GROMACS .gro file of C-alpha atoms in nm:
model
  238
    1UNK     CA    1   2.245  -3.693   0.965
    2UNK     CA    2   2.238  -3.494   1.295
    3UNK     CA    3   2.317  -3.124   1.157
    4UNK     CA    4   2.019  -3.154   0.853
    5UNK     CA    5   1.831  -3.237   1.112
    6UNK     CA    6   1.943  -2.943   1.283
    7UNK     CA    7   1.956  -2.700   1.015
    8UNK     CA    8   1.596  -2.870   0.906
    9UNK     CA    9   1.502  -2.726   1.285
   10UNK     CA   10   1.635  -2.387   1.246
   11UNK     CA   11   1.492  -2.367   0.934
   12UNK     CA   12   1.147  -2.455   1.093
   13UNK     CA   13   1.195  -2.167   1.349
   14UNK     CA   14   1.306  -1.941   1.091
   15UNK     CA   15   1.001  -2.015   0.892
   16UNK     CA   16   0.758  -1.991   1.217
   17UNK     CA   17   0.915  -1.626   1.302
   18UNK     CA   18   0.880  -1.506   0.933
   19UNK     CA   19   0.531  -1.610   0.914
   20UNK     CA   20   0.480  -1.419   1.279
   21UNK     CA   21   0.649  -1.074   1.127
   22UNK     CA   22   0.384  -1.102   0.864
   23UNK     CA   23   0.051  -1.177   1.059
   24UNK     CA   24   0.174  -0.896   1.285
   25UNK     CA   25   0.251  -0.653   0.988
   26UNK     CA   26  -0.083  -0.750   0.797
   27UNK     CA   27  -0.343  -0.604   0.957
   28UNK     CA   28  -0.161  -0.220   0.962
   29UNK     CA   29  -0.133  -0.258   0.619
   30UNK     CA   30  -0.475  -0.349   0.549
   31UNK     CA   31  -0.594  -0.046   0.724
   32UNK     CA   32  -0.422   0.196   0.556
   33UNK     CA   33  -0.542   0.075   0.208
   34UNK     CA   34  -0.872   0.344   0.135
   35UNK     CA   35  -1.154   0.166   0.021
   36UNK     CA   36  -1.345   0.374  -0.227
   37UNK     CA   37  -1.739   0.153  -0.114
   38UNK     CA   38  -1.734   0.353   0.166
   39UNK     CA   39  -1.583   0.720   0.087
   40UNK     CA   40  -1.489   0.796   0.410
   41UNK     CA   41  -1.158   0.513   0.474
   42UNK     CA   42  -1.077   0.150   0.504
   43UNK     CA   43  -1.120   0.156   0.840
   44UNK     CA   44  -1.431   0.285   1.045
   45UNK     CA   45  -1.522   0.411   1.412
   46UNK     CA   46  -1.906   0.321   1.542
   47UNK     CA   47  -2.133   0.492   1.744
   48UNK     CA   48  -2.117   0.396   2.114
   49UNK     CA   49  -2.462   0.213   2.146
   50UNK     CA   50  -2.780   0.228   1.927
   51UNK     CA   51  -3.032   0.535   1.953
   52UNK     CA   52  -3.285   0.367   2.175
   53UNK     CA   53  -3.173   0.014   2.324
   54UNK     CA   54  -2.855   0.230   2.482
   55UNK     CA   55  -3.009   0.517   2.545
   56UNK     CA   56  -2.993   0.453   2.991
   57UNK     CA   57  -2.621   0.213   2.919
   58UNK     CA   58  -2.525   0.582   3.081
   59UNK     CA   59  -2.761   0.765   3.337
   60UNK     CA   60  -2.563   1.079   3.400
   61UNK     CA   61  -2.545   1.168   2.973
   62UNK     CA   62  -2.885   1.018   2.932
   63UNK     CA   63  -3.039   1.259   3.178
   64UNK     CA   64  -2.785   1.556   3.045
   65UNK     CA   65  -2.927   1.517   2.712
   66UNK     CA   66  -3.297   1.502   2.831
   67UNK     CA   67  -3.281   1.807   3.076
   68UNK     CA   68  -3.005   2.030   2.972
   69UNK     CA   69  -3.002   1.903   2.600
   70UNK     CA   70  -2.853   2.285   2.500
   71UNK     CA   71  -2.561   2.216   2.726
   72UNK     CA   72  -2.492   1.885   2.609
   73UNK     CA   73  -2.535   1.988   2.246
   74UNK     CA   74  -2.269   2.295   2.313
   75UNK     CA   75  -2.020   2.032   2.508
   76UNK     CA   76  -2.057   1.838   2.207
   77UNK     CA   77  -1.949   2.095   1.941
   78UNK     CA   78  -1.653   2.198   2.120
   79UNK     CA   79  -1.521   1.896   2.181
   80UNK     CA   80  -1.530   1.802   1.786
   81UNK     CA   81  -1.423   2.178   1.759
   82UNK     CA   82  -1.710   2.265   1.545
   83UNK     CA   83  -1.745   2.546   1.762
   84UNK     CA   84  -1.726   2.688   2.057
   85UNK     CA   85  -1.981   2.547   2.387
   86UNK     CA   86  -2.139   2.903   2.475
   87UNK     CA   87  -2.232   2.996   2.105
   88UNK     CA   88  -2.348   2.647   1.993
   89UNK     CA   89  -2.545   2.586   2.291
   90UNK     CA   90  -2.696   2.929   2.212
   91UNK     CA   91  -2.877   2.888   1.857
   92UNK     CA   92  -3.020   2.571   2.003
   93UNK     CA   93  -3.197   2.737   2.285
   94UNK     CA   94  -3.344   2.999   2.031
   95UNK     CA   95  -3.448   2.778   1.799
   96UNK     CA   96  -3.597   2.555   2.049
   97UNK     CA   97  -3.770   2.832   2.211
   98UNK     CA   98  -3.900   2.977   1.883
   99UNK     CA   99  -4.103   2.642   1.808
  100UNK     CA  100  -4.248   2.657   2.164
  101UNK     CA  101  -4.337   2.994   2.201
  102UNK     CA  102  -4.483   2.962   1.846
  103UNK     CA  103  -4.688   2.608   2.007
  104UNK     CA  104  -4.781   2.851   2.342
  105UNK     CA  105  -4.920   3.183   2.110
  106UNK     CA  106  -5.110   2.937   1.923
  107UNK     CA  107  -5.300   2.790   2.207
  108UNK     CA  108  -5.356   3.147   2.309
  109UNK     CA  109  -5.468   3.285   1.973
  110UNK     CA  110  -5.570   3.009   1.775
  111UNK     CA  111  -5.408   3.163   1.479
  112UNK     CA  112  -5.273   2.919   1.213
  113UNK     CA  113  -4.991   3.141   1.153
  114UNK     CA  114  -4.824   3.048   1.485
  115UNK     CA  115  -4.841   2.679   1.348
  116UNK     CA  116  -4.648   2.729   1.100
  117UNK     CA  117  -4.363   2.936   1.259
  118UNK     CA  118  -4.375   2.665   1.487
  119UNK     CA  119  -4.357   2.373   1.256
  120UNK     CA  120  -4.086   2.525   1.059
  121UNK     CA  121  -3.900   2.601   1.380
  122UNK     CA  122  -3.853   2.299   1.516
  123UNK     CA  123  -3.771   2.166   1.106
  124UNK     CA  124  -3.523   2.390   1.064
  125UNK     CA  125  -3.384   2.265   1.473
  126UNK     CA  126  -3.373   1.887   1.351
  127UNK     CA  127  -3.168   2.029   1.001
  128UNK     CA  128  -2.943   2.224   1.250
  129UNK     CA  129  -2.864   1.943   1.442
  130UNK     CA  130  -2.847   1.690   1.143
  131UNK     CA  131  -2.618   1.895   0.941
  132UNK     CA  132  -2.336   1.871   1.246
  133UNK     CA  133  -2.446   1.518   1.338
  134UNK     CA  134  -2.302   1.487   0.950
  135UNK     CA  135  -2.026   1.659   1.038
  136UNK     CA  136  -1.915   1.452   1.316
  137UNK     CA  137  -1.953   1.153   1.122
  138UNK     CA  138  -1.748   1.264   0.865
  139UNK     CA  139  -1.476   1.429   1.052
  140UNK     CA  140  -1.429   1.099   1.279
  141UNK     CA  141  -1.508   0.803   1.039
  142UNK     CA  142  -1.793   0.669   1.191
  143UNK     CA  143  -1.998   0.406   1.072
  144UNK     CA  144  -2.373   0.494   0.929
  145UNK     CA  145  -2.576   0.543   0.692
  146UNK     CA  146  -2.414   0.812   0.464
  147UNK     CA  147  -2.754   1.064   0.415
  148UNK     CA  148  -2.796   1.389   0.587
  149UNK     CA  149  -3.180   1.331   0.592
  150UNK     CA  150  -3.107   1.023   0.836
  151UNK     CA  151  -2.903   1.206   1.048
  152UNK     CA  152  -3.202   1.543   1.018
  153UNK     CA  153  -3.487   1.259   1.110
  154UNK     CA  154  -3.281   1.103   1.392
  155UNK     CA  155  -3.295   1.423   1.502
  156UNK     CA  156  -3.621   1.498   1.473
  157UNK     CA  157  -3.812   1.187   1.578
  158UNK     CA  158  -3.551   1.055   1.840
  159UNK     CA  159  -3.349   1.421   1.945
  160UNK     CA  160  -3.285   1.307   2.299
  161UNK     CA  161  -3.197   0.973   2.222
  162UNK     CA  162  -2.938   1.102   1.928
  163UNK     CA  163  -2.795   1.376   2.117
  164UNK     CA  164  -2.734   1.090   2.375
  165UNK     CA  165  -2.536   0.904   2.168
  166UNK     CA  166  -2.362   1.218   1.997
  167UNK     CA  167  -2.197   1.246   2.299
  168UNK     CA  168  -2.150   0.901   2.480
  169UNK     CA  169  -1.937   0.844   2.145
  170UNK     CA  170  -1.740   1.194   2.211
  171UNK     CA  171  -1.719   1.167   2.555
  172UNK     CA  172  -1.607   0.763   2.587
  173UNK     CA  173  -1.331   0.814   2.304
  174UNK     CA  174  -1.205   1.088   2.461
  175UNK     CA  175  -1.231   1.342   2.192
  176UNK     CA  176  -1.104   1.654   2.276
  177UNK     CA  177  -1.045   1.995   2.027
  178UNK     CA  178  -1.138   1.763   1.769
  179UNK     CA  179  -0.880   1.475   1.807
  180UNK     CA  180  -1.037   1.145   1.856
  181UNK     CA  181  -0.778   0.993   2.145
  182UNK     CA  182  -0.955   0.686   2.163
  183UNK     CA  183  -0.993   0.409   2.509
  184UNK     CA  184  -0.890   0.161   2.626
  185UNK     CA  185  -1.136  -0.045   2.409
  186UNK     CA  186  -1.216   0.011   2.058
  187UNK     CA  187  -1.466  -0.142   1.853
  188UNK     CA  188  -1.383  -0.058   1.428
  189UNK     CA  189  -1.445  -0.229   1.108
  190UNK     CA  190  -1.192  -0.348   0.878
  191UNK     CA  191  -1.332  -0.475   0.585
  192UNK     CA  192  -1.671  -0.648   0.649
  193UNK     CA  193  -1.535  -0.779   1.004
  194UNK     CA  194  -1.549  -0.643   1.337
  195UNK     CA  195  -1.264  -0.567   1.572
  196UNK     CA  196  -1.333  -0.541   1.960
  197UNK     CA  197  -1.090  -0.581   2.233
  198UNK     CA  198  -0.801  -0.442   2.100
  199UNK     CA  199  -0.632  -0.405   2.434
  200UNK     CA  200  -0.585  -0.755   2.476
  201UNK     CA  201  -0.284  -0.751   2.200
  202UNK     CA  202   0.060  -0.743   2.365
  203UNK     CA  203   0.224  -0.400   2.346
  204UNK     CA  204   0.563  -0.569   2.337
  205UNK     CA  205   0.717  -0.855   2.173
  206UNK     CA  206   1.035  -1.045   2.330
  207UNK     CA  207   1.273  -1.028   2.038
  208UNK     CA  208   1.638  -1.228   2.107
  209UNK     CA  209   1.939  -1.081   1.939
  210UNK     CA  210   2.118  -1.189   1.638
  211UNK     CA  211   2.393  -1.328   1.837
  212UNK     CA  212   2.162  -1.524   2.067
  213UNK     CA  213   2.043  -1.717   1.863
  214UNK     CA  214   2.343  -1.819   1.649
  215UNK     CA  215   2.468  -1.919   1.998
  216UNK     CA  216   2.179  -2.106   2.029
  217UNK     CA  217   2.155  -2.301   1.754
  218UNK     CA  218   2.551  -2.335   1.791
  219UNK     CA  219   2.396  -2.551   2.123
  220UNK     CA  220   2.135  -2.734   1.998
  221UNK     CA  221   2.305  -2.850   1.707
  222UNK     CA  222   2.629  -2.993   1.939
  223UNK     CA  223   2.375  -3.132   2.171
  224UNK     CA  224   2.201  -3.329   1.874
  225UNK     CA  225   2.571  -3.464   1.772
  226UNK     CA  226   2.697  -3.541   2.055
  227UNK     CA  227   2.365  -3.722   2.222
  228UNK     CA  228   2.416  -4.038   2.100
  229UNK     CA  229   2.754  -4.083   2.226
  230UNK     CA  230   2.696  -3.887   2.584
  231UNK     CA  231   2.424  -4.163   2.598
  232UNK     CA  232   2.687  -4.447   2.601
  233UNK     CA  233   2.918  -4.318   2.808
  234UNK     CA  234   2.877  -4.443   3.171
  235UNK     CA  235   2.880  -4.167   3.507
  236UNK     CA  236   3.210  -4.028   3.599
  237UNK     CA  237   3.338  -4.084   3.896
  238UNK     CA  238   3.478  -3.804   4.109
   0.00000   0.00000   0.00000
């Protein structure tokens, strides 16, 4: 009666580990299934903060984008190594100053023409910076709506707010040469459900040998037959 109650226990811890090996094997294997809903992989980055609530959750990029938004635009190409920091930043300042000189000649002149340039200017600067707020989206999986007008308009109605977030995600996840290194915490989808706090998960799992544990149950299971008879057995004297 005493060893299947034994084996009945090891069979219970058996069971117990078995069913651990799988929860802890499931969710890798879920995320390397594609899904084909989304185009882009099962399992998807966001954007560090929304365009406006977040736009001050940091003062130093908020205030990079808003003053020196050609720098921060540059910083941001080469670290997704969509080019390099010099050149990018470059076409942005001439496009930008296009539309304004285009807004200053027609305040001088009052000539329609200068509208126009301008208007088409500062178009063709929210395409510019939509087509490689795209790009980034693509090239990291990151969670959005999948239209290159969005990404144009964000651009165009919100630039210092996007470019803000452009490069909180970059800069947080530690994205250099166009490798996405990640932090310490990571917020992703898998599925429909979201994942934050990943760094609470143990890195390592205490694992007992083989031999251990056949010792072990070698223990219990001599402990469990000879209890009842220890039990009547009075103190020995010395």
């Amino acid at each position: 009666m005493a060893e299947r109650e034994g084996e009945a226990a090891v069979a219970v811890i058996d069971f117990d580990m078995l069913c651990a090996a799988v929860a802890a094997a499931a969710p890798t294997k879920v995320a390397e299934e594609p899904d084909e809903r989304w185009g882009f992989g099962h399992v998807q980055r966001m954007w560090e903060g929304e365009l406006l609530a977040d736009y001050l959750d940091d003062r130093r990029i908020a205030m990079e984008a808003t003053c020196c938004p050609c720098y921060s635009f540059g910083k941001n190409m080469q670290r997704a190594n969509l080019g390099s920091c010099f050149l990018q930043g470059a076409i942005y300042l001439i496009l930008r100053l296009l539309a304004l000189i285009s807004l200053v000649a027609f305040f001088l002149t009052k000539n329609n023409a200068y509208v126009y340039f301008g208007v088409g200017s500062a178009l063709l600067v929210g395409v510019y910076l939509g087509y490689f707020r795209t790009r980034i989206r693509r090239q990291f999986n990151i969670r959005g709506n999948n239209s290159w007008i969005d990404d144009c308009a964000s651009h165009l109605v919100l630039p210092c707010c996007t470019l803000s977030q452009e490069s909180r995600t970059l800069e947080m996840n530690n994205v250099q040469c166009g490798v996405w290194h990640g932090r310490g915490e990571t917020t992703c989808l898998v599925g429909n459900s979201r994942i934050e706090g990943i760094t609470d998960l143990p890195k390592l799992l205490p694992v007992k040998s083989p031999e251990l544990c056949s010792m072990d149950r070698k223990v219990n299971s001599g402990d469990q037959l000879l209890g009842p008879h220890v039990s009547q057995l009075g103190p020995l004297d010395p």
